[in-house]
CSV table of C-alpha atoms in Angstrom, one decimal:
chain,number,residue,atom,x,y,z
A,1,UNK,CA,0.0,0.0,0.1
A,2,UNK,CA,1.3,3.3,-1.1
A,3,UNK,CA,0.9,6.9,0.4
A,4,UNK,CA,-2.1,7.7,-1.8
A,5,UNK,CA,-3.8,4.2,-1.3
A,6,UNK,CA,-3.6,5.0,2.6
A,7,UNK,CA,-4.9,8.5,2.2
A,8,UNK,CA,-8.0,6.9,0.1
A,9,UNK,CA,-8.4,4.1,2.8
A,10,UNK,CA,-8.6,6.8,5.5
A,11,UNK,CA,-11.1,9.0,3.4
A,12,UNK,CA,-13.3,6.1,2.9
A,13,UNK,CA,-13.1,5.1,6.6
A,14,UNK,CA,-14.1,8.6,7.6
A,15,UNK,CA,-17.2,8.4,5.3
A,16,UNK,CA,-18.2,5.1,6.6
A,17,UNK,CA,-17.9,6.3,10.2
A,18,UNK,CA,-20.2,9.4,9.4
A,19,UNK,CA,-22.5,7.5,7.6
A,20,UNK,CA,-22.8,4.5,10.3
A,21,UNK,CA,-23.4,7.2,12.9
A,22,UNK,CA,-25.3,9.7,10.8
A,23,UNK,CA,-23.1,12.4,11.5
A,24,UNK,CA,-20.4,13.3,14.0
A,25,UNK,CA,-22.6,14.1,17.1
A,26,UNK,CA,-21.3,12.3,20.1
A,27,UNK,CA,-18.3,10.9,18.3
A,28,UNK,CA,-15.0,10.7,19.6
A,29,UNK,CA,-11.7,9.0,18.3
A,30,UNK,CA,-9.4,6.9,20.7
A,31,UNK,CA,-6.2,5.9,18.9
A,32,UNK,CA,-4.1,2.8,20.3
A,33,UNK,CA,-0.4,3.6,20.7
A,34,UNK,CA,1.7,3.5,18.8
A,35,UNK,CA,0.5,4.5,15.2
A,36,UNK,CA,-3.2,3.9,16.1
A,37,UNK,CA,-3.0,7.6,17.8
A,38,UNK,CA,-1.5,9.0,14.6
A,39,UNK,CA,-4.1,7.4,12.3
A,40,UNK,CA,-6.7,8.6,14.6
A,41,UNK,CA,-5.3,12.1,14.4
A,42,UNK,CA,-5.5,12.1,10.6
A,43,UNK,CA,-9.0,10.5,10.6
A,44,UNK,CA,-9.8,13.5,12.9
A,45,UNK,CA,-8.2,16.0,10.5
A,46,UNK,CA,-10.2,14.6,7.6
A,47,UNK,CA,-13.4,14.8,9.7
A,48,UNK,CA,-12.5,18.4,10.3
A,49,UNK,CA,-12.2,19.1,6.6
A,50,UNK,CA,-15.3,17.3,5.4
A,51,UNK,CA,-17.6,18.1,8.5
A,52,UNK,CA,-16.1,21.5,9.4
A,53,UNK,CA,-16.0,20.4,13.4
A,54,UNK,CA,-13.3,19.0,15.4
A,55,UNK,CA,-14.2,16.0,17.6
A,56,UNK,CA,-12.4,14.9,21.0
A,57,UNK,CA,-9.6,12.7,20.5
A,58,UNK,CA,-7.7,10.7,22.8
A,59,UNK,CA,-4.8,7.8,22.9
A,60,UNK,CA,-4.4,4.8,24.8
A,61,UNK,CA,-1.2,2.8,25.8
A,62,UNK,CA,-2.8,-0.6,26.5
A,63,UNK,CA,0.3,-2.2,28.0
A,64,UNK,CA,-1.1,-2.3,31.5
A,65,UNK,CA,-4.1,-4.1,30.1
A,66,UNK,CA,-2.2,-7.0,28.2
A,67,UNK,CA,-2.9,-10.6,29.0
A,68,UNK,CA,0.7,-11.8,28.1
A,69,UNK,CA,2.5,-9.6,30.6
A,70,UNK,CA,3.9,-12.9,32.1
A,71,UNK,CA,5.2,-14.1,28.6
A,72,UNK,CA,7.2,-10.8,28.0
A,73,UNK,CA,10.8,-10.9,29.0
A,74,UNK,CA,11.0,-7.8,30.8
A,75,UNK,CA,8.5,-5.3,31.9
A,76,UNK,CA,7.7,-3.0,28.9
A,77,UNK,CA,8.0,0.8,28.8
A,78,UNK,CA,4.6,2.4,29.2
A,79,UNK,CA,3.8,5.4,27.4
A,80,UNK,CA,0.7,7.0,29.3
A,81,UNK,CA,-2.9,7.2,28.4
A,82,UNK,CA,-4.4,10.5,27.3
A,83,UNK,CA,-8.1,10.6,27.5
A,84,UNK,CA,-8.7,14.1,28.4
A,85,UNK,CA,-12.4,14.1,27.9
A,86,UNK,CA,-15.6,12.8,29.2
A,87,UNK,CA,-16.5,9.6,27.6
A,88,UNK,CA,-19.9,8.7,29.0
A,89,UNK,CA,-22.6,8.4,26.4
A,90,UNK,CA,-20.0,9.2,23.6
A,91,UNK,CA,-19.6,6.9,20.5
A,92,UNK,CA,-16.0,6.0,20.8
A,93,UNK,CA,-14.0,4.9,17.6
A,94,UNK,CA,-11.2,3.0,18.6
A,95,UNK,CA,-8.4,3.3,16.0
A,96,UNK,CA,-5.4,0.9,15.3
A,97,UNK,CA,-3.2,0.2,12.4
A,98,UNK,CA,-3.5,-3.5,12.1
A,99,UNK,CA,-6.2,-5.8,13.6
A,100,UNK,CA,-4.7,-9.1,14.1
A,101,UNK,CA,-5.5,-11.3,16.9
A,102,UNK,CA,-7.9,-9.1,18.5
A,103,UNK,CA,-6.1,-9.2,22.1
A,104,UNK,CA,-4.7,-5.4,21.7
A,105,UNK,CA,-8.4,-4.5,20.9
A,106,UNK,CA,-9.8,-6.6,24.0
A,107,UNK,CA,-7.2,-4.8,26.1
A,108,UNK,CA,-8.2,-1.4,24.7
A,109,UNK,CA,-12.0,-2.0,25.3
A,110,UNK,CA,-11.3,-3.0,28.9
A,111,UNK,CA,-9.3,0.2,29.6
A,112,UNK,CA,-12.0,2.5,28.0
A,113,UNK,CA,-14.7,1.2,30.3
A,114,UNK,CA,-12.5,2.0,33.2
A,115,UNK,CA,-12.7,5.7,32.2
A,116,UNK,CA,-16.5,5.4,32.0
A,117,UNK,CA,-19.4,4.1,30.2
A,118,UNK,CA,-19.5,5.1,26.4
A,119,UNK,CA,-22.9,4.7,24.4
A,120,UNK,CA,-20.8,2.5,21.8
A,121,UNK,CA,-17.5,1.5,20.9
A,122,UNK,CA,-16.6,0.9,17.4
A,123,UNK,CA,-13.6,-0.2,15.9
A,124,UNK,CA,-11.6,1.2,12.7
A,125,UNK,CA,-8.3,-0.1,11.5
A,126,UNK,CA,-6.3,0.4,8.5
A,127,UNK,CA,-5.4,-3.2,7.9
A,128,UNK,CA,-7.4,-6.3,8.8
A,129,UNK,CA,-5.1,-9.2,8.3
A,130,UNK,CA,-7.3,-12.0,9.8
A,131,UNK,CA,-6.4,-14.8,12.3
A,132,UNK,CA,-8.4,-13.6,15.2
A,133,UNK,CA,-8.1,-15.4,18.6
A,134,UNK,CA,-11.0,-13.5,20.1
A,135,UNK,CA,-14.6,-12.9,18.7
A,136,UNK,CA,-13.9,-9.1,17.7
A,137,UNK,CA,-14.4,-7.6,14.3
A,138,UNK,CA,-13.7,-4.3,12.8
A,139,UNK,CA,-16.7,-1.9,11.9
A,140,UNK,CA,-14.3,-0.1,9.4
A,141,UNK,CA,-11.2,-1.5,7.9
A,142,UNK,CA,-9.2,0.2,5.2
A,143,UNK,CA,-8.1,-3.0,3.7
A,144,UNK,CA,-8.5,-6.7,4.4
A,145,UNK,CA,-5.4,-8.5,3.6
A,146,UNK,CA,-5.2,-12.4,3.9
A,147,UNK,CA,-2.0,-13.2,5.3
A,148,UNK,CA,-0.3,-16.1,6.9
A,149,UNK,CA,0.7,-16.2,10.3
A,150,UNK,CA,4.3,-16.4,9.4
A,151,UNK,CA,4.0,-13.1,7.6
A,152,UNK,CA,4.8,-9.8,9.2
A,153,UNK,CA,2.5,-6.7,8.3
A,154,UNK,CA,4.4,-3.6,9.1
A,155,UNK,CA,2.5,-0.2,8.9
A,156,UNK,CA,4.9,2.8,8.3
A,157,UNK,CA,3.7,6.2,8.9
A,158,UNK,CA,5.2,9.6,8.4
A,159,UNK,CA,4.7,10.6,12.1
A,160,UNK,CA,7.0,8.1,13.5
A,161,UNK,CA,8.7,6.5,10.6
A,162,UNK,CA,9.3,9.1,7.9
A,163,UNK,CA,7.0,7.9,5.1
A,164,UNK,CA,3.7,6.4,4.6
A,165,UNK,CA,3.6,2.6,3.6
A,166,UNK,CA,2.2,-0.7,4.3
A,167,UNK,CA,4.4,-3.8,3.8
A,168,UNK,CA,4.2,-7.6,4.2
A,169,UNK,CA,7.0,-9.6,4.4
A,170,UNK,CA,7.8,-13.1,5.2
A,171,UNK,CA,9.1,-14.2,8.9
A,172,UNK,CA,12.6,-13.6,9.6
A,173,UNK,CA,14.0,-14.8,12.6
A,174,UNK,CA,15.2,-11.8,14.3
A,175,UNK,CA,12.4,-9.7,13.6
A,176,UNK,CA,9.8,-9.8,16.5
A,177,UNK,CA,6.3,-10.3,15.4
A,178,UNK,CA,4.4,-7.1,15.1
A,179,UNK,CA,1.7,-7.9,17.7
A,180,UNK,CA,4.0,-8.9,20.5
A,181,UNK,CA,4.6,-5.2,21.0
A,182,UNK,CA,8.0,-4.7,22.2
A,183,UNK,CA,10.0,-4.8,18.7
A,184,UNK,CA,7.4,-2.7,17.2
A,185,UNK,CA,9.4,0.6,16.5
A,186,UNK,CA,11.9,-0.3,13.9
A,187,UNK,CA,15.3,1.3,14.0
A,188,UNK,CA,16.0,3.4,11.2
A,189,UNK,CA,18.4,1.0,9.5
A,190,UNK,CA,15.9,-1.7,9.9
A,191,UNK,CA,13.1,0.3,8.1
A,192,UNK,CA,15.5,0.4,5.0
A,193,UNK,CA,15.9,-3.3,5.2
A,194,UNK,CA,12.2,-3.7,5.5
A,195,UNK,CA,11.2,-1.5,2.6
A,196,UNK,CA,13.7,-3.5,0.3
A,197,UNK,CA,11.7,-6.8,1.5
A,198,UNK,CA,8.5,-5.3,1.4
A,199,UNK,CA,8.8,-4.0,-2.5
A,200,UNK,CA,9.2,-7.5,-3.4
A,201,UNK,CA,5.7,-8.7,-1.9
A,202,UNK,CA,4.1,-5.4,-1.6
A,203,UNK,CA,0.7,-5.5,-0.8
B,1,UNK,CA,17.7,-4.1,32.5
B,2,UNK,CA,17.3,-3.8,36.3
B,3,UNK,CA,18.2,-6.9,38.6
B,4,UNK,CA,15.6,-9.2,39.9
B,5,UNK,CA,15.3,-7.3,43.4
B,6,UNK,CA,15.8,-3.7,44.3
B,7,UNK,CA,18.1,-3.8,47.2
B,8,UNK,CA,19.7,-0.4,47.3
B,9,UNK,CA,20.6,2.7,44.9
B,10,UNK,CA,24.2,2.2,45.3
B,11,UNK,CA,24.8,-0.1,42.5
B,12,UNK,CA,22.3,1.6,40.0
B,13,UNK,CA,23.3,3.7,37.1
B,14,UNK,CA,21.8,6.6,35.6
B,15,UNK,CA,19.8,4.6,33.1
B,16,UNK,CA,18.4,2.3,35.7
B,17,UNK,CA,17.3,5.3,37.7
B,18,UNK,CA,15.8,7.1,34.8
B,19,UNK,CA,13.8,4.1,33.9
B,20,UNK,CA,12.3,4.1,37.4
B,21,UNK,CA,11.3,7.9,37.1
B,22,UNK,CA,10.0,7.7,33.8
B,23,UNK,CA,7.7,4.8,34.5
B,24,UNK,CA,6.6,6.5,37.5
B,25,UNK,CA,5.6,9.7,35.9
B,26,UNK,CA,3.2,7.6,33.7
B,27,UNK,CA,1.8,5.8,36.7
B,28,UNK,CA,0.8,9.2,38.1
B,29,UNK,CA,-1.8,9.5,35.1
B,30,UNK,CA,-3.4,6.2,36.3
B,31,UNK,CA,-3.9,7.5,39.9
B,32,UNK,CA,-5.7,10.6,38.2
B,33,UNK,CA,-8.4,8.1,36.4
B,34,UNK,CA,-12.0,7.8,37.4
B,35,UNK,CA,-11.2,4.2,38.4
B,36,UNK,CA,-7.6,4.4,39.3
B,37,UNK,CA,-6.9,0.5,39.0
B,38,UNK,CA,-5.0,-1.2,36.1
B,39,UNK,CA,-4.9,-5.1,35.7
B,40,UNK,CA,-1.2,-5.4,35.1
B,41,UNK,CA,-0.4,-7.4,38.2
B,42,UNK,CA,-3.6,-9.5,38.2
B,43,UNK,CA,-3.0,-13.0,40.1
B,44,UNK,CA,0.4,-11.6,41.7
B,45,UNK,CA,0.7,-12.0,45.3
B,46,UNK,CA,2.9,-9.5,47.3
B,47,UNK,CA,3.7,-9.7,51.1
B,48,UNK,CA,4.8,-6.5,52.8
B,49,UNK,CA,7.2,-7.7,55.5
B,50,UNK,CA,7.6,-4.9,58.0
B,51,UNK,CA,9.9,-5.7,61.2
B,52,UNK,CA,10.0,-1.9,62.1
B,53,UNK,CA,7.2,0.4,62.5
B,54,UNK,CA,6.0,2.5,59.7
B,55,UNK,CA,2.8,4.0,58.7
B,56,UNK,CA,3.4,5.8,55.3
B,57,UNK,CA,5.7,3.5,53.6
B,58,UNK,CA,3.9,0.1,54.0
B,59,UNK,CA,0.6,1.9,53.2
B,60,UNK,CA,2.2,3.4,50.1
B,61,UNK,CA,3.4,-0.1,48.9
B,62,UNK,CA,-0.1,-1.8,49.8
B,63,UNK,CA,-2.0,1.0,47.9
B,64,UNK,CA,0.5,0.8,44.8
B,65,UNK,CA,0.3,-3.0,44.5
B,66,UNK,CA,-3.5,-2.8,45.1
B,67,UNK,CA,-3.8,0.1,42.0
B,68,UNK,CA,-1.9,-2.7,39.9
B,69,UNK,CA,-4.5,-5.4,40.8
B,70,UNK,CA,-1.9,-7.6,42.7
B,71,UNK,CA,-2.9,-9.4,46.0
B,72,UNK,CA,-1.3,-8.0,49.0
B,73,UNK,CA,-0.6,-9.5,52.3
B,74,UNK,CA,0.7,-7.0,55.1
B,75,UNK,CA,2.8,-8.3,57.9
B,76,UNK,CA,4.2,-5.8,60.6
B,77,UNK,CA,6.0,-6.6,63.9
B,78,UNK,CA,7.2,-3.7,65.7
B,79,UNK,CA,10.1,-4.8,67.8
B,80,UNK,CA,13.2,-3.6,69.1
B,81,UNK,CA,14.9,-6.8,69.5
B,82,UNK,CA,16.9,-7.8,66.5
B,83,UNK,CA,15.4,-10.5,64.7
B,84,UNK,CA,18.3,-13.0,64.4
B,85,UNK,CA,19.1,-14.0,60.7
B,86,UNK,CA,18.1,-17.7,61.6
B,87,UNK,CA,14.5,-16.5,62.0
B,88,UNK,CA,14.7,-14.1,59.1
B,89,UNK,CA,15.7,-17.2,57.1
B,90,UNK,CA,13.1,-19.3,58.5
B,91,UNK,CA,10.5,-16.6,57.4
B,92,UNK,CA,12.0,-16.6,53.9
B,93,UNK,CA,11.5,-20.5,53.8
B,94,UNK,CA,7.8,-20.0,54.9
B,95,UNK,CA,7.2,-17.3,52.2
B,96,UNK,CA,8.6,-19.6,49.6
B,97,UNK,CA,6.3,-22.5,50.7
B,98,UNK,CA,3.4,-20.1,50.3
B,99,UNK,CA,4.1,-19.3,46.7
B,100,UNK,CA,4.4,-15.5,47.2
B,101,UNK,CA,5.6,-13.7,44.0
B,102,UNK,CA,7.4,-10.7,45.6
B,103,UNK,CA,8.4,-9.6,49.1
B,104,UNK,CA,8.6,-5.8,50.4
B,105,UNK,CA,10.8,-6.1,53.7
B,106,UNK,CA,11.9,-3.5,56.2
B,107,UNK,CA,14.0,-4.6,58.9
B,108,UNK,CA,16.4,-3.0,61.6
B,109,UNK,CA,19.5,-5.0,60.3
B,110,UNK,CA,21.3,-3.9,57.4
B,111,UNK,CA,21.3,-6.5,54.6
B,112,UNK,CA,18.3,-8.0,55.7
B,113,UNK,CA,16.7,-7.6,52.3
B,114,UNK,CA,19.8,-9.1,50.8
B,115,UNK,CA,19.6,-12.3,53.0
B,116,UNK,CA,16.1,-12.6,51.7
B,117,UNK,CA,16.9,-12.0,48.3
B,118,UNK,CA,19.8,-14.7,48.2
B,119,UNK,CA,17.4,-17.4,49.5
B,120,UNK,CA,14.0,-16.5,47.6
B,121,UNK,CA,12.9,-17.1,44.1
B,122,UNK,CA,10.6,-14.3,44.6
B,123,UNK,CA,11.7,-10.7,44.0
B,124,UNK,CA,12.5,-8.7,46.9
B,125,UNK,CA,12.2,-4.8,47.5
B,126,UNK,CA,14.2,-3.3,50.2
B,127,UNK,CA,11.8,-0.9,52.1
B,128,UNK,CA,14.6,0.2,54.6
B,129,UNK,CA,17.1,-2.0,56.2
B,130,UNK,CA,18.7,-0.6,59.1
B,131,UNK,CA,21.3,2.4,58.5
B,132,UNK,CA,21.9,0.8,55.1
B,133,UNK,CA,19.3,2.0,52.3
B,134,UNK,CA,16.0,2.7,51.6
B,135,UNK,CA,15.8,2.7,47.8
B,136,UNK,CA,12.1,3.7,47.2
B,137,UNK,CA,12.4,6.8,49.1
B,138,UNK,CA,15.3,8.0,47.3
B,139,UNK,CA,13.5,7.5,44.0
B,140,UNK,CA,10.3,9.3,45.1
B,141,UNK,CA,12.7,12.1,46.3
B,142,UNK,CA,14.6,12.1,42.8
B,143,UNK,CA,11.1,11.9,41.0
B,144,UNK,CA,9.8,14.9,43.1
B,145,UNK,CA,12.9,17.0,42.3
B,146,UNK,CA,12.9,16.3,38.8
B,147,UNK,CA,9.2,16.8,38.5
B,148,UNK,CA,9.5,20.3,40.2
B,149,UNK,CA,12.7,21.6,38.6
B,150,UNK,CA,12.4,19.6,35.3
B,151,UNK,CA,15.9,18.3,35.7
B,152,UNK,CA,18.4,16.8,38.5
B,153,UNK,CA,21.7,17.4,36.9
B,154,UNK,CA,23.4,20.7,38.3
B,155,UNK,CA,21.0,21.0,41.4
B,156,UNK,CA,22.3,21.7,44.7
B,157,UNK,CA,20.7,19.7,47.4
B,158,UNK,CA,21.4,20.0,51.2
B,159,UNK,CA,20.5,17.2,53.4
B,160,UNK,CA,20.0,18.3,57.0
B,161,UNK,CA,20.0,16.2,60.3
B,162,UNK,CA,21.1,12.9,61.3
B,163,UNK,CA,23.1,11.7,58.5
B,164,UNK,CA,24.7,9.0,60.6
B,165,UNK,CA,21.5,7.0,61.3
B,166,UNK,CA,19.9,7.6,57.9
B,167,UNK,CA,19.4,5.3,55.4
B,168,UNK,CA,17.2,7.7,53.5
B,169,UNK,CA,20.6,10.2,53.3
B,170,UNK,CA,22.5,7.3,51.9
B,171,UNK,CA,20.4,6.2,49.1
B,172,UNK,CA,19.6,9.9,48.4
B,173,UNK,CA,23.5,10.5,48.1
B,174,UNK,CA,23.8,7.7,45.8
B,175,UNK,CA,21.0,8.8,43.5
B,176,UNK,CA,21.5,12.5,43.4
B,177,UNK,CA,25.3,12.1,42.6
B,178,UNK,CA,24.7,9.2,39.9
B,179,UNK,CA,22.1,11.8,38.3
B,180,UNK,CA,24.5,14.7,38.5
B,181,UNK,CA,23.4,16.8,41.3
B,182,UNK,CA,25.8,18.5,44.0
B,183,UNK,CA,25.0,17.1,47.5
B,184,UNK,CA,25.9,19.0,50.6
B,185,UNK,CA,25.1,17.3,54.2
B,186,UNK,CA,24.8,19.6,57.2
B,187,UNK,CA,24.3,18.6,60.8
B,188,UNK,CA,25.7,18.4,64.3
B,189,UNK,CA,29.4,16.8,64.1
B,190,UNK,CA,28.5,14.0,66.1
B,191,UNK,CA,25.7,12.8,63.6
B,192,UNK,CA,27.9,13.3,60.7
B,193,UNK,CA,29.7,10.0,59.7
B,194,UNK,CA,33.4,9.9,59.5
B,195,UNK,CA,34.8,9.8,56.0
B,196,UNK,CA,31.4,10.6,54.4
B,197,UNK,CA,33.1,12.8,52.1
B,198,UNK,CA,34.3,9.8,50.3
B,199,UNK,CA,30.8,9.7,48.7
B,200,UNK,CA,31.6,12.7,47.2
B,201,UNK,CA,29.5,15.1,49.5
B,202,UNK,CA,30.6,18.4,51.1
B,203,UNK,CA,30.1,18.8,54.7
B,204,UNK,CA,28.8,22.0,56.4
B,205,UNK,CA,28.4,22.4,59.9
B,206,UNK,CA,26.7,25.9,60.0
B,207,UNK,CA,23.1,25.6,58.3
B,208,UNK,CA,22.9,29.3,58.5
B,209,UNK,CA,25.9,30.1,56.4
B,210,UNK,CA,25.2,27.7,53.5
B,211,UNK,CA,21.5,27.8,53.3
B,212,UNK,CA,21.2,30.4,50.9
B,213,UNK,CA,23.3,28.4,48.4
B,214,UNK,CA,20.8,25.4,47.9
B,215,UNK,CA,18.0,24.8,45.5
B,216,UNK,CA,16.7,21.9,47.7
B,217,UNK,CA,16.9,21.6,51.4
B,218,UNK,CA,16.1,17.9,52.6
B,219,UNK,CA,15.2,17.8,56.3
B,220,UNK,CA,15.8,14.4,57.9
B,221,UNK,CA,13.5,13.5,60.8
B,222,UNK,CA,15.4,13.3,64.2
B,223,UNK,CA,15.2,9.6,65.3
B,224,UNK,CA,14.1,10.4,68.9
B,225,UNK,CA,14.4,6.7,69.7
B,226,UNK,CA,18.0,6.7,68.9
B,227,UNK,CA,19.1,10.0,70.7
B,228,UNK,CA,19.3,8.8,74.3
B,229,UNK,CA,23.1,8.6,74.1
B,230,UNK,CA,23.2,12.3,74.1
B,231,UNK,CA,24.6,13.0,70.6
B,232,UNK,CA,23.5,16.7,70.9
B,233,UNK,CA,22.6,18.4,74.1
B,234,UNK,CA,19.1,19.0,73.5
B,235,UNK,CA,16.2,18.9,71.2
B,236,UNK,CA,15.9,22.9,71.6
B,237,UNK,CA,19.6,23.3,70.7
B,238,UNK,CA,19.1,21.2,67.7
B,239,UNK,CA,16.2,23.3,66.5
B,240,UNK,CA,18.2,26.4,67.1
B,241,UNK,CA,21.1,25.3,65.0
B,242,UNK,CA,19.6,22.8,62.4
B,243,UNK,CA,15.5,23.2,62.4
B,244,UNK,CA,14.0,24.5,59.4
B,245,UNK,CA,12.3,27.4,61.3
B,246,UNK,CA,10.2,30.2,59.7
B,247,UNK,CA,13.1,32.8,60.0
B,248,UNK,CA,15.8,30.3,58.6
B,249,UNK,CA,13.6,29.7,55.8
B,250,UNK,CA,13.4,33.1,54.6
B,251,UNK,CA,17.2,32.8,53.6
B,252,UNK,CA,16.8,30.2,51.0
B,253,UNK,CA,16.8,31.0,47.3
B,254,UNK,CA,13.4,32.3,45.8
B,255,UNK,CA,13.0,29.2,43.7
B,256,UNK,CA,14.3,27.0,46.7
B,257,UNK,CA,12.2,23.8,48.0
B,258,UNK,CA,11.8,22.1,51.3
B,259,UNK,CA,11.5,18.2,51.5
B,260,UNK,CA,11.3,15.8,54.2
B,261,UNK,CA,10.8,11.9,54.1
B,262,UNK,CA,8.4,11.8,56.9
B,263,UNK,CA,7.3,11.5,59.4
B,264,UNK,CA,8.0,15.0,60.6
B,265,UNK,CA,8.7,16.0,64.4
B,266,UNK,CA,7.0,19.5,64.1
B,267,UNK,CA,8.8,22.1,66.0
B,268,UNK,CA,12.0,20.1,66.0
B,269,UNK,CA,13.6,19.5,62.6
B,270,UNK,CA,10.9,21.5,60.8
B,271,UNK,CA,8.3,24.1,62.0
B,272,UNK,CA,4.7,23.5,61.2
B,273,UNK,CA,4.4,26.7,59.1
B,274,UNK,CA,7.2,25.6,56.9
B,275,UNK,CA,6.1,22.0,56.5
B,276,UNK,CA,2.7,23.3,55.4
B,277,UNK,CA,4.0,26.2,53.7
B,278,UNK,CA,4.3,27.2,49.8
B,279,UNK,CA,8.0,26.1,49.7
B,280,UNK,CA,7.2,22.4,50.9
B,281,UNK,CA,7.1,19.7,48.5
B,282,UNK,CA,6.2,17.1,51.5
B,283,UNK,CA,2.8,15.9,50.4
B,284,UNK,CA,4.0,15.7,46.7
B,285,UNK,CA,6.4,13.5,48.0
B,286,UNK,CA,3.8,11.4,49.5
B,287,UNK,CA,1.6,11.3,46.3
B,288,UNK,CA,4.6,10.5,44.1
B,289,UNK,CA,5.7,7.7,46.5
B,290,UNK,CA,2.4,5.7,45.3
B,291,UNK,CA,3.2,6.1,41.5
B,292,UNK,CA,7.0,5.5,42.0
B,293,UNK,CA,6.3,2.2,44.0
B,294,UNK,CA,3.8,1.1,41.2
B,295,UNK,CA,6.6,1.6,38.7
B,296,UNK,CA,8.8,-0.5,40.9
B,297,UNK,CA,6.5,-3.4,41.5
B,298,UNK,CA,5.5,-3.3,37.9
B,299,UNK,CA,9.1,-3.2,36.7
B,300,UNK,CA,10.1,-6.1,39.2
B,301,UNK,CA,6.8,-8.1,39.0
B,302,UNK,CA,5.4,-7.2,35.5
B,303,UNK,CA,7.8,-9.3,33.1
B,304,UNK,CA,8.8,-13.0,33.5
B,305,UNK,CA,11.7,-13.1,36.0
B,306,UNK,CA,14.7,-15.4,34.8
């Protein structure tokens, strides 16, 4: 997926969100760190452009709600959750980059409920790659990509990675599985490598 | 990566210290939430084992553990007689048998936490061992200073009072030096340990002469229970020379702050007006203490321990 594909996908997601909720009344976005928060920001910007109104936006760090803390070799760095608005009776659209096992979303839902009682929680993702381990579905998906569990889907976005792109590449030993969290932010040199690998089997 | 146990500040480098402080800053946010509990340590059991009297430290650890959804068992035994190493080991074996994940221990014997750590699979956090160390107090002091000034490097910190009996002073000296602060200590010569300069601190005997040069004035508690041997002539004389009195406080820098690890002897080492005044960070220290201890528990209990 190239930059223009991502832009179009996000625009379509915005239209679907607005259509499904008949406007943007009571709507709020919550992005899941990291990358989900930046994607949420872009969605908010597009909504601002099309509807002329800002909607509340927050960010979640689900580290403290993970169900695999015991499996991680050392305590991960937490980054802090920022939800600075009242979520009661709001329609919360959770935003993440890739939907995979659904465990991240489970944790995010639990964390949101600790902040209050929203009217609804919906889920928007840029990529749905399948292989769910929990009964969780995206309400809005930029693209559904059939993948093998051995493959890795990497989403790069300008805000953290310098450029927009989505690449799928096959499993390499040293690279941590994207959904296991820790190794998620690639170092600069690694990004380059991934782009090379990615171009071969670009989604 | 920090060790399995947290026994003291002395062996820690700047990176380790900052890791605790950064995590603690994030846990402050959790405490502000409508439901200030996260499930991070669900299923973990932590015991607080206090062989010396304490209110805030034990409560602070218990609250921190509960905020992380751990189960907490509190044990305290106020005792003046030294519990023998054998008894402590026995305790350790019993804890082992009960499958507890972490032990927080306070004991009057220096090294008590290390004895437990050497014999347990559970992680051990030192909550004060005699005159040796009190690492979480020093970390929360560092956190409070960094929060207030935005940095620690280059600040001048003066620790006033009974340095000789103070584990808080020792842990703070290690932490402050590692993070690049200048540390002075000040107190009656009988309460200043010999060769303390070797830790890289400057020693002052007159508080009035130097108080205006420091950014942070940290008063220590005069440990009345340890003062029967006459290390200074009288409480009143101590207050006259080393107490943070209303008059004396007028001399500190405009941006200077007052700290105290608690509990305070009001009217001895600190006047009530000073403890409750606008230069005092004392309650901030207590609040930060919970977040800091959450960070410590999360770091030591959160991940799989080899």
